[in-house]
Each structure stands twice: as C-alpha cells, then as structure tokens.
Amino acid sequence: MMTRPGLDHPRLVREVPLLQARGLCRRYGAITAIDGVDVSVYRGEVLGIVGESGSGKSTVLRLLNLEEPADAGTYYLDLPGYADQNLFTMDRYYRRQIQIRHIGIVYQNPYLGLRMRHTSSGNVAERLIMAGERNFATLRQAARGALSASEFPLERMDDLPIRLSGGMQQRVQLARALALRPMLLLLDEPTTGLDVSVQALVLDTLARIQRELQIATVIVSHDLGVIRALADRVMVMRHGRVIEHGLTDQILEDPQEAYTQQLVYAKL
Amino acid sequence: MIILDVQGFSKAFFVHHLQRHIPAFNEVDFRLHAGEFLLVRGVNGVGKSTLLRCLYRSYLPTAGQAIYHAHAGLIDLACAADVDIAALRRTEIGHVTQFLRARPRVSAIDVVTEPLLNQGQTRAQARQIAAEWLTAFGLKEDIWDAYPTTFSGGEQQKVNLVRALIVPRRLLLLDEPTASLDANARAALVTRLAQIKAQGVAMIGVFHHPEDVRDLVDGELHLTNTQVDYVAN
Ligand SMILES: Nc1ncnc2c1ncn2[C@@H]1O[C@H](COP(=O)(O)OP(=O)(O)OP(=O)(O)O)[C@@H](O)[C@H]1O
Ligand SMILES: Nc1ncnc2c1ncn2[C@@H]1O[C@H](COP(=O)(O)OP(=O)(O)OP(=O)(O)O)[C@@H](O)[C@H]1O
Ligand SMILES: [Mg+2]
Ligand SMILES: [Mg+2]
C-alpha cells in the first residue's frame, strides 16, 4: 500500500483554532472508548465526525462538552482569559461556567437535552438562568429570540417538548444550545430519526446559523449527506482512534483508508 | 507573474477491496502565469478531471508538487494544510465542475449569492450582482427563486457557472464547463472568460469542444496513458 507523507502545518491561516484538543483518552472499565484523539476547529468552521457505531464519536463530544473527565489529554479553547488553561485540569466551578457560557450541545435523543416537563421556552430560558439572568421579561424575550432564530414556531413556545414533533424538539435543543451565543456548538446526530423533509429543513437552519454566527461547530452524523452539506473538514473514527481526516470532498471522493472507502462507497 | 509551478505531479488511486492501483496521470510538469489559459487534452479516462481535482485537492495527489503563488506567499497545493486549502478555495482558487451539486431547498439565487455573502457582501448587493450574471447566462428570472434540483441540465449548469465565477479568483479550474450549455450560454461563458483572463486570472481548462475557447488558449497539456507533453502555443 502507498502511504503519502503527511500534510504541512497551516501557513496561510495564521489565527489560532478556537478549539485545540490533543491526545484525548477515555476508558470505561475494560472498554477503551477513545484513545489518543486530536481535534482542532477554527472559528466559522464545521468539523464532521463519522465512523461506525461504538467508535467513540459521542465520547469525543462528551469530553469536549466537559461533561466527563478525560483519562488523558489536553483541551484548550481560545477564549479571553482562558486561552492558556487546559480545561480538563481547571477548577470544577470554572469548567461549569465555560460549559454554560461558551459551549452549546444538541443530542440525537431530545430526552438528553431537554426537560420534557418544562415548557419549550422554559427549557431555553433555563440556560440564561444558569448564567445568572433573573429578570422574567428579559428571559422570555431572549427565549423567544433564540427559538425564532432556530425557526421554531413561536405559537408553540409554551408547549411541553414531549408534545412536539421530533423536528421541533431539535429546534428547541438548538435554541437552548445557542441562547447564550456560544463559541462552540456540538451536534450529536442532530437530524437522525427525523423525516427526510424535516431533516432538510433542520439542515438549512443549521447552515444559516453557522454562516451568521461564525461559531466553531463539531457535528457527528452517520449520514454522509448531512456531513457533505455542513462540514468543511471530516475526521473518520474507528475503534476509538482517528484513522483519516481531510477536507470533506476529499474524504468523500478520494478516501485513502480501506475502512473509509468501504464507508463511502457503501453509501453511493 | 507566475501563478502555478507544477512538477512531477502524479496521481494513482488505490482501491482496497480490489487491491488495485489505478494510475491517473504521471509526472506532470507545467508553469502557468497570470492571465494565461492552459488547455488540457487527452482521451476519456486519461486523467484530465483528476488533474484538476488534485490541484483543487478534492483528490490527494500521490507525488510531486504544485507551488501556488498565493497573495500571502508560496504554498504547495500537494501538501498544504486542509485549512489553508479551504481558505484558498474561499478566496483565490475556483473549480467549475460539469455538474451542479444541487442542495435540497436551496434556491438558485441563494446558491449563487452564497460566495458573495461569505465574503461579507450584503444580501442586496449580492442579489444585484447575481442578477447581472444570471441574466448574462440567460437563466430566466421566473426560476431564480426556485430550487435547482428541479432544473434542466443546462439550467443547472448555468447556476453552477455563475456560482463558480461570481467572485473574482486568481486561478480557475474549468472541467468541461460548456458540456450541457446551449450556444448562447456558451458564447456568454466564453465572453466572461475572456474578460477575466484579461484581468489576469489564470485558467486551466478541459473543454469538450476546444474550438469554443480557441482564442483564449496560451498553451496545451496533452495527457496520454504513457507520457505527458506540454506544448506552448
Ligand atoms: N457510560 C459508559 N459506560 C460504559 N461504556 C461506555 C459508556 N459510554 C460509552 N461507552 C462505550 O464506549 C464506546 C464508544 O461509545 P460512543 O457512544 O462514543 O460511540 P459512538 O461512536 O458515538 O457510537 P454510535 O454511532 O452508536 O452513537 C462504546 O463501546 C460504548 O459502549
Ligand atoms: N474517485 C476515484 N476513485 C478511483 N478511481 C478514479 C476516481 N476518479 C477517477 N478515477 C479513475 O481515474 C482515471 C482518470 O479519470 P478522469 O475522470 O480524470 O478522466 P478524464 O480524462 O477526465 O476522462 P473524461 O474525458 O471521460 O472526463 C479513470 O481511470 C478513472 O476511473
Ligand atoms: Mg453516538
Ligand atoms: Mg473528465
């Protein structure tokens, strides 16, 4: 087999990536979920993660969302006042502050991301309350703004998420994730399980938000169409490691690894 | 002014499930200056599209270098970092393919204004520029707000061309851009290409009917299965 020399370091792009994580490892008992994963994402950029079930994609997102500790690795976000801080070793209080203020996440399963017994607007407002906002009118206004930016039908903002369609639930999750204008957006299979037509609408919303807010986004999806539509670059994971990464069109049209070829050609 | 200096540029695919190498092109050398037009010729399957894709890095070249003289300095397209390539695609290097990759629920006008919006132009400015281009290529105004997924092949190609040409580039890679166009649109395209060539844009093109662009060509690259010949006109 032919192996190419690796690619150069960036020369034209001089800015620092918003997100730089190195050597991420996570074990659950005897299972090594991820083993030495490097991730970097620039502002305004969308990084896609693909790979078979159990390859560690959601684990990477959970670590990046500071939900769980890493067994090894470093994690830096280029935020004012925090740029030199390995977030994994930071005090729990500050970690929580960063998670609330600067990171938004949307899960495939809305039960993970939403409180089903609170109204939709309440779910969004909760984010702002966690950040210290107490004024009811301000909360309501901000929740309305975030829901409308996610193209959620505002006449349903006082409904419980449990009564909403899957597409609407994902929009509530998105509004909640974006309510505080995070620097980093993490999307774990955000459109899986939705009807194809609803999926297209949610994708549209995601693409528009991405263009307007210039945030750094990491999206995990099984659906290569979703990846093609949204991602600038793609990482392919297998058995807890990144086996290949590149520009989205290059990974989809000229995959190098046997596993990636199988993944891509199976979908064509 | 040199724009691109290509040496020993080669590409072979390796298909794992067949355990087979598929050679595309081998040891390509050429140089391209600002405002020059290089025509790439050769029989079907010889590697013309693959060469353009390797320069755009939709494909990874296997060997050689392609030193591109970017505004900000020299960079080897064969091994530049992905984010550098992404930045060049947004600003300096364009690739016009034979087919539009239509996205569901994105209107023709949104497809063609997107590169302008990405550059920070306002919606109104972008729409006005797009209107001029779409008119020049003869796409009827009634369908500007419709989804190109429903368009005819020629209409899709017009949208594709406008999207690719609407922001100024320093290097354009053209892969049979006239394939599904009618005579008027072909003439409109050639006129536009002549204009941007005069502005100093360098181009590498594959054309099914090379006579369309006869007056623009400065040099030809003949790809064959055994060797590559570069002929300056
Ligand atoms: N809390 C946990 N306890 C034990 N094992 C876990 C836990 N979370 C994940 N794992 C294991 O870690 C591995 C990686 O899981 P992860 O959820 O990251 O995979 P994934 O790539 O997201 O898969 P999928 O595509 O199915 O969502 C799996 O083997 C999984 O069983
Ligand atoms: N993504 C790919 N994976 C594997 N092989 C490929 C891929 N793309 C092209 N090839 C092979 O590379 C060779 C060159 O193809 P290419 O499309 O570059 O030819 P071409 O000169 O543009 O032909 P045409 O005149 O028909 O457009 C062919 O053998 C083709 O099958
Ligand atoms: Mg998962
Ligand atoms: Mg071709």
XYZ file of C-alpha atoms and ligand atoms in Angstrom:
565
model
C 0.000 0.000 0.000
C 1.123 3.504 -0.762
C 1.497 5.928 2.096
C 1.779 9.627 1.482
C 3.806 11.972 3.591
C 1.540 13.971 5.916
C 0.280 17.451 5.201
C 2.039 20.632 6.270
C 1.068 22.824 9.198
C -1.143 25.788 8.270
C 0.862 28.619 6.735
C -1.716 30.926 5.208
C -4.205 30.655 8.056
C -2.456 32.396 10.930
C -5.237 32.531 13.509
C -5.299 30.109 16.413
C -8.017 27.444 16.271
C -10.842 28.146 18.706
C -10.645 24.550 19.899
C -7.485 22.508 20.294
C -7.630 19.136 21.992
C -4.737 16.683 21.980
C -4.402 13.060 22.947
C -7.925 12.586 24.278
C -8.359 9.228 26.013
C -11.354 7.802 27.801
C -11.864 4.339 29.270
C -14.984 2.825 30.780
C -13.764 -0.101 32.825
C -12.193 -2.509 30.371
C -13.504 -0.619 27.333
C -11.283 1.980 25.732
C -13.831 4.338 24.169
C -11.292 6.754 22.680
C -7.562 6.539 22.517
C -5.371 9.467 21.533
C -7.811 11.641 19.585
C -6.667 15.090 18.396
C -9.270 17.677 17.427
C -8.912 21.246 16.232
C -11.621 23.557 14.960
C -11.395 27.159 13.805
C -13.989 29.873 14.253
C -16.555 29.703 11.484
C -15.570 26.151 10.658
C -17.603 22.928 10.806
C -15.772 19.704 11.621
C -17.635 16.479 10.856
C -17.006 13.201 12.686
C -18.024 9.930 11.042
C -17.363 6.316 11.916
C -19.071 3.096 12.850
C -21.242 2.625 15.891
C -19.194 2.448 19.079
C -16.144 4.104 17.508
C -16.148 6.838 20.163
C -17.778 9.790 18.395
C -20.218 10.681 21.171
C -17.494 10.189 23.747
C -15.399 12.834 21.995
C -18.351 15.244 22.145
C -18.992 14.496 25.816
C -15.388 15.304 26.654
C -15.470 18.476 24.575
C -18.674 19.458 26.381
C -16.810 18.996 29.687
C -19.491 16.522 30.773
C -16.982 13.878 31.679
C -13.330 13.893 32.655
C -10.693 12.666 30.226
C -8.274 9.959 31.317
C -5.581 11.729 29.356
C -5.256 14.667 27.022
C -5.395 18.446 26.926
C -8.214 20.749 25.883
C -7.849 24.441 25.117
C -10.464 26.943 23.981
C -9.162 30.273 22.733
C -11.410 32.366 24.976
C -10.412 35.648 26.590
C -8.843 34.894 29.954
C -8.791 31.121 29.430
C -6.600 30.621 26.369
C -3.684 29.087 28.301
C -5.828 26.902 30.527
C -6.095 23.192 29.991
C -9.824 22.950 30.656
C -9.535 19.378 31.912
C -7.404 20.455 34.839
C -9.385 23.554 35.669
C -11.441 24.019 38.772
C -14.914 22.484 38.534
C -16.698 25.824 39.001
C -14.883 27.431 36.048
C -15.389 24.356 33.909
C -19.106 24.640 34.524
C -19.057 28.366 33.692
C -17.323 27.683 30.393
C -19.723 24.886 29.579
C -22.739 27.112 30.213
C -21.490 30.274 28.547
C -19.353 29.115 25.679
C -20.465 25.634 24.640
C -23.815 24.542 23.232
C -24.801 20.943 22.549
C -27.615 19.197 20.676
C -28.129 15.470 21.255
C -29.751 12.956 18.957
C -32.031 11.967 21.805
C -34.051 15.014 22.875
C -34.593 13.417 26.299
C -30.888 14.000 26.968
C -31.005 17.656 26.036
C -34.462 18.775 27.202
C -36.625 18.687 30.291
C -39.811 17.219 28.962
C -41.937 18.568 31.830
C -40.864 22.206 31.337
C -42.230 24.390 28.538
C -40.099 24.839 25.438
C -39.451 28.479 26.264
C -38.618 27.429 29.828
C -36.040 24.979 28.507
C -34.340 27.767 26.612
C -34.631 30.255 29.476
C -33.025 27.757 31.837
C -29.697 28.282 30.066
C -29.918 32.006 30.748
C -30.922 31.445 34.360
C -27.876 29.227 34.826
C -25.813 32.141 33.549
C -27.332 34.402 36.184
C -30.222 36.151 34.407
C -33.226 36.600 36.727
C -35.498 39.143 35.056
C -38.607 37.408 33.761
C -39.255 39.768 30.838
C -35.626 39.549 29.706
C -35.705 35.760 29.939
C -38.883 35.491 27.948
C -37.623 37.888 25.298
C -34.300 36.062 24.985
C -36.004 32.671 24.791
C -38.324 33.982 22.089
C -35.348 35.370 20.147
C -33.407 32.110 20.351
C -36.421 29.997 19.392
C -37.161 32.218 16.448
C -33.528 32.090 15.286
C -33.865 28.297 15.323
C -37.022 28.686 13.231
C -39.220 27.216 15.928
C -42.938 28.089 15.542
C -43.341 30.676 18.310
C -47.023 29.949 18.884
C -45.862 26.631 20.380
C -43.220 28.086 22.699
C -45.267 27.324 25.816
C -45.879 23.687 24.850
C -44.077 20.874 26.589
C -41.387 19.367 24.334
C -42.955 15.964 24.816
C -45.929 17.177 22.753
C -43.754 18.430 19.879
C -42.614 16.668 16.726
C -39.030 15.419 16.511
C -38.002 18.291 14.243
C -39.469 20.850 16.664
C -37.738 19.203 19.621
C -34.423 19.506 17.817
C -35.127 23.191 17.226
C -35.766 23.674 20.947
C -32.474 21.933 21.706
C -30.763 24.154 19.162
C -32.328 27.308 20.634
C -31.230 26.203 24.091
C -27.729 25.500 22.827
C -27.468 28.876 21.097
C -29.266 31.030 23.670
C -26.030 32.361 25.130
C -24.254 32.736 21.793
C -21.652 30.038 22.455
C -18.277 29.962 20.712
C -18.530 26.211 20.244
C -21.530 24.191 19.052
C -21.540 20.400 19.407
C -24.112 18.422 17.414
C -24.528 14.689 18.022
C -26.648 13.190 15.233
C -28.935 16.247 15.270
C -31.100 15.093 12.360
C -31.068 11.324 12.799
C -34.564 9.979 13.259
C -36.241 12.904 11.514
C -38.203 12.561 8.277
C -36.118 13.366 5.247
C -38.039 16.566 4.517
C -37.858 17.755 8.129
C -34.204 16.841 8.142
C -33.606 19.094 5.127
C -35.258 21.997 6.950
C -33.234 21.487 10.109
C -30.082 21.268 7.989
C -30.980 24.554 6.354
C -31.365 26.170 9.731
C -28.028 24.795 10.876
C -26.281 26.030 7.737
C -27.778 29.501 8.077
C -26.901 29.777 11.777
C -23.397 28.603 11.036
C -22.937 31.284 8.388
C -24.395 34.060 10.511
C -22.778 33.317 13.859
C -19.342 32.131 12.691
C -19.115 29.708 15.585
C -16.924 26.631 15.638
C -19.076 23.524 15.178
C -18.424 19.815 15.577
C -21.090 17.574 14.076
C -21.336 13.804 14.438
C -23.501 12.058 11.877
C -23.925 8.666 10.270
C -25.449 10.415 7.307
C -22.785 11.352 4.782
C -25.295 13.650 3.061
C -25.550 15.685 6.256
C -21.777 15.752 6.540
C -21.406 16.855 2.926
C -23.968 19.598 3.394
C -22.462 21.056 6.558
C -18.884 20.051 7.216
C -15.727 21.759 5.957
C -13.472 19.003 7.208
C -14.105 15.438 8.325
C -12.491 13.063 10.817
C -13.064 9.333 10.371
C -13.042 7.320 13.599
C -12.654 3.629 14.161
C -12.069 1.703 17.385
C -11.564 4.913 19.334
C -8.974 6.418 17.014
C -8.948 8.871 14.129
C -7.893 6.821 11.132
C -8.185 9.525 8.481
C -9.055 13.192 8.219
C -9.288 15.722 5.433
C -11.414 18.201 3.519
C -14.963 16.911 3.254
C -14.977 16.494 -0.514
C -11.606 14.755 -0.408
C -12.695 12.267 2.255
C -15.905 11.521 0.362
C -14.408 11.386 -3.140
C -10.882 10.136 -2.604
C -10.866 8.232 0.699
C -7.487 6.657 1.420
C -8.110 4.051 4.105
C -9.803 0.725 3.409
C -12.406 1.385 6.104
C -13.236 4.854 4.764
C -13.530 3.537 1.213
C -15.962 0.919 2.418
C -17.955 3.521 4.368
C -18.127 5.962 1.471
C -18.711 3.553 -1.394
C -21.408 1.737 0.569
C -23.407 4.950 0.556
C -23.019 5.765 -3.142
C 3.915 36.788 -12.771
C 3.938 33.070 -12.071
C 0.755 31.693 -10.516
C 1.407 27.977 -10.502
C 4.504 25.834 -10.910
C 3.741 22.133 -11.192
C 6.458 19.478 -11.147
C 6.432 15.710 -11.090
C 2.724 15.856 -10.228
C 1.240 12.346 -10.157
C -1.877 10.575 -9.049
C -2.789 6.923 -8.711
C -5.800 5.596 -6.854
C -5.560 2.565 -4.657
C -8.830 0.661 -4.389
C -8.573 -1.505 -1.296
C -11.335 -4.000 -1.998
C -9.760 -4.798 -5.377
C -6.220 -4.427 -4.033
C -5.545 -2.463 -7.202
C -3.725 0.674 -8.290
C -5.456 2.814 -10.864
C -2.944 5.242 -12.335
C -4.459 8.539 -13.472
C -1.582 10.785 -14.538
C 2.129 10.645 -14.016
C 4.933 13.211 -13.724
C 3.057 16.242 -14.986
C 5.127 19.430 -15.298
C 3.913 22.865 -16.331
C 4.021 26.510 -15.397
C 1.186 28.981 -15.509
C 1.377 32.775 -15.393
C -1.276 35.323 -14.517
C -3.763 35.733 -17.370
C -2.694 32.502 -19.072
C -5.058 29.794 -20.220
C -3.830 26.208 -20.311
C -5.952 23.723 -22.230
C -5.750 20.124 -21.022
C -6.368 17.476 -23.682
C -6.485 13.720 -23.853
C -8.827 10.803 -24.389
C -11.579 9.764 -21.990
C -10.286 8.379 -18.730
C -6.743 9.684 -19.198
C -6.905 11.780 -16.032
C -7.940 15.308 -17.057
C -10.608 15.740 -14.385
C -8.383 14.025 -11.865
C -5.602 16.544 -12.535
C -7.934 19.470 -11.865
C -9.295 17.780 -8.750
C -5.802 17.156 -7.423
C -4.992 20.847 -7.847
C -8.221 21.731 -6.016
C -7.386 18.941 -3.532
C -10.718 17.171 -3.863
C -8.276 14.361 -4.592
C -4.955 13.875 -2.861
C -2.087 13.849 -5.336
C 0.344 10.959 -4.843
C 3.606 12.639 -5.752
C 5.146 15.854 -6.959
C 4.455 19.453 -6.143
C 2.198 22.259 -7.262
C 3.611 25.512 -5.955
C 0.861 28.097 -5.958
C 1.805 31.755 -5.643
C -0.871 32.948 -3.247
C -1.354 36.570 -2.276
C 0.152 35.731 1.087
C 3.086 33.683 -0.230
C 4.111 30.396 -1.822
C 2.275 27.234 -0.934
C 2.440 23.675 -2.234
C -1.093 22.576 -3.081
C 0.029 18.951 -2.924
C 0.649 19.069 0.809
C -0.808 22.317 2.165
C -2.843 22.027 5.359
C -6.547 21.424 4.812
C -7.476 24.760 6.373
C -5.104 26.575 4.014
C -6.721 24.863 1.044
C -10.158 25.770 2.412
C -9.057 29.397 2.729
C -7.711 29.435 -0.855
C -10.969 27.961 -2.143
C -12.904 30.775 -0.482
C -10.719 33.494 -1.903
C -8.360 32.578 -4.739
C -8.948 29.237 -6.413
C -12.180 28.251 -8.149
C -13.237 24.895 -9.566
C -16.028 24.697 -12.122
C -17.350 21.201 -12.484
C -19.505 19.692 -15.134
C -22.474 19.294 -12.838
C -24.117 21.304 -10.125
C -24.352 19.545 -6.799
C -27.807 20.890 -6.031
C -28.705 21.034 -2.383
C -32.302 20.401 -1.401
C -34.297 23.526 -0.537
C -31.621 25.995 -1.544
C -32.867 28.335 -4.265
C -30.849 29.213 -7.360
C -30.357 32.763 -6.171
C -29.124 31.539 -2.776
C -26.722 29.119 -4.437
C -25.121 31.869 -6.494
C -25.105 34.610 -3.847
C -23.571 32.397 -1.168
C -19.936 33.053 -2.200
C -20.645 36.810 -2.083
C -22.300 36.582 1.340
C -19.352 34.555 2.582
C -17.147 37.464 1.514
C -19.217 39.772 3.669
C -21.338 41.483 0.986
C -24.869 42.483 1.910
C -27.819 40.492 0.660
C -28.964 43.391 -1.550
C -25.523 43.863 -3.150
C -25.147 40.137 -3.671
C -28.557 39.847 -5.264
C -27.838 42.657 -7.680
C -24.531 41.161 -8.805
C -26.136 37.740 -9.109
C -28.962 39.154 -11.202
C -26.467 40.543 -13.733
C -24.687 37.218 -14.023
C -27.815 35.101 -14.269
C -29.148 37.424 -16.957
C -25.874 37.266 -18.878
C -26.080 33.484 -18.919
C -29.717 33.561 -19.960
C -31.331 31.960 -16.914
C -34.917 33.177 -16.900
C -35.846 35.322 -13.932
C -39.001 33.354 -13.042
C -36.886 30.478 -11.764
C -34.261 32.377 -9.765
C -36.113 31.669 -6.547
C -36.848 28.036 -7.399
C -34.790 25.017 -6.304
C -32.214 23.910 -8.915
C -32.946 20.267 -8.048
C -35.885 20.672 -10.437
C -33.948 22.449 -13.213
C -32.911 21.079 -16.597
C -29.275 20.071 -17.007
C -28.427 23.266 -18.877
C -30.171 25.470 -16.314
C -28.321 23.734 -13.501
C -25.056 24.246 -15.307
C -25.747 27.977 -15.638
C -26.302 28.211 -11.893
C -23.143 26.213 -11.340
C -21.095 28.522 -13.572
C -22.399 31.700 -12.019
C -21.666 30.368 -8.551
C -18.128 29.475 -9.561
C -17.328 32.686 -11.414
C -19.178 35.297 -9.374
C -16.339 36.127 -7.008
C -13.005 37.125 -8.539
C -10.363 34.371 -8.493
C -6.665 34.202 -9.293
C -6.784 30.627 -10.560
C -9.752 28.914 -12.158
C -10.011 25.195 -12.866
C -12.620 24.524 -15.544
C -13.799 20.957 -16.123
C -15.941 20.847 -19.261
C -17.991 23.838 -18.188
C -19.779 24.076 -21.529
C -20.911 20.462 -21.670
C -24.655 20.985 -21.299
C -24.950 24.604 -22.419
C -26.822 25.985 -25.435
C -24.992 28.141 -27.976
C -25.955 31.458 -26.362
C -24.831 30.433 -22.927
C -21.607 29.053 -24.388
C -20.924 32.369 -26.032
C -21.732 34.200 -22.791
C -19.316 31.971 -20.913
C -16.500 32.493 -23.406
C -17.047 36.257 -23.248
C -16.832 36.190 -19.440
C -13.742 34.000 -19.524
C -12.059 36.414 -21.951
C -12.867 39.305 -19.612
C -11.463 37.679 -16.517
C -8.441 36.399 -18.408
C -7.747 39.998 -19.415
C -7.968 40.889 -15.722
C -5.136 38.452 -15.045
C -6.975 35.334 -13.920
C -5.030 32.164 -14.763
C -7.082 29.219 -16.030
C -6.664 25.521 -16.599
C -9.481 24.054 -18.632
C -10.811 20.862 -20.127
C -13.216 21.530 -22.994
C -15.242 19.063 -24.948
C -15.297 21.485 -27.870
C -11.915 23.211 -27.655
C -12.815 25.376 -30.658
C -15.111 27.316 -28.280
C -12.079 28.679 -26.453
C -9.558 28.637 -29.311
C -8.829 32.364 -28.987
C -8.136 32.116 -25.265
C -5.618 29.273 -25.232
C -1.964 30.060 -24.471
C -0.680 26.534 -24.034
C -1.803 22.922 -24.187
C -1.127 19.983 -21.965
C -1.630 16.603 -23.661
C -2.206 13.807 -21.239
C -1.607 10.325 -22.625
C -1.504 6.987 -20.912
C 2.240 6.790 -21.259
C 3.553 10.315 -21.070
C 2.686 13.963 -20.812
C 3.556 16.565 -23.420
C 3.462 20.229 -22.739
C 3.194 22.415 -25.835
C 3.332 26.168 -25.661
C 1.318 27.812 -28.439
N -21.004 5.481 30.155
C -20.434 4.430 29.563
N -20.150 3.300 30.241
C -19.556 2.249 29.648
N -19.219 2.222 28.348
C -19.481 3.310 27.608
C -20.114 4.468 28.167
N -20.259 5.378 27.186
C -19.737 4.827 26.070
N -19.272 3.600 26.315
C -18.618 2.704 25.340
O -17.608 3.444 24.669
C -17.563 3.105 23.291
C -17.756 4.353 22.461
O -19.083 4.796 22.616
P -19.665 6.085 21.892
O -21.019 6.322 22.426
O -18.697 7.190 21.978
O -19.749 5.581 20.373
P -20.346 6.310 19.086
O -19.246 6.358 18.077
O -20.971 7.589 19.469
O -21.419 5.246 18.601
P -22.870 5.484 17.924
O -22.611 5.786 16.497
O -23.529 4.154 18.094
O -23.556 6.578 18.663
C -18.623 2.049 23.092
O -18.013 0.799 23.156
C -19.561 2.254 24.257
O -20.211 1.060 24.600
N -12.528 8.835 -7.136
C -11.928 7.926 -7.912
N -11.605 6.733 -7.401
C -10.994 5.806 -8.163
N -10.660 5.985 -9.453
C -10.962 7.155 -10.016
C -11.621 8.184 -9.289
N -11.790 9.251 -10.099
C -11.263 8.898 -11.294
N -10.769 7.648 -11.250
C -10.084 6.953 -12.362
O -9.006 7.746 -12.817
C -8.896 7.692 -14.233
C -8.958 9.095 -14.818
O -10.294 9.593 -14.712
P -10.684 11.079 -15.095
O -12.095 11.264 -14.699
O -9.682 12.006 -14.553
O -10.554 11.060 -16.672
P -10.870 12.201 -17.737
O -9.641 12.378 -18.542
O -11.412 13.403 -17.064
O -11.983 11.483 -18.620
P -13.260 12.102 -19.390
O -12.744 12.683 -20.659
O -14.092 10.902 -19.639
O -13.901 13.086 -18.496
C -10.023 6.773 -14.698
O -9.490 5.505 -14.868
C -10.994 6.796 -13.547
O -11.730 5.611 -13.477
Mg -23.020 8.253 19.449
Mg -13.326 14.323 -17.048
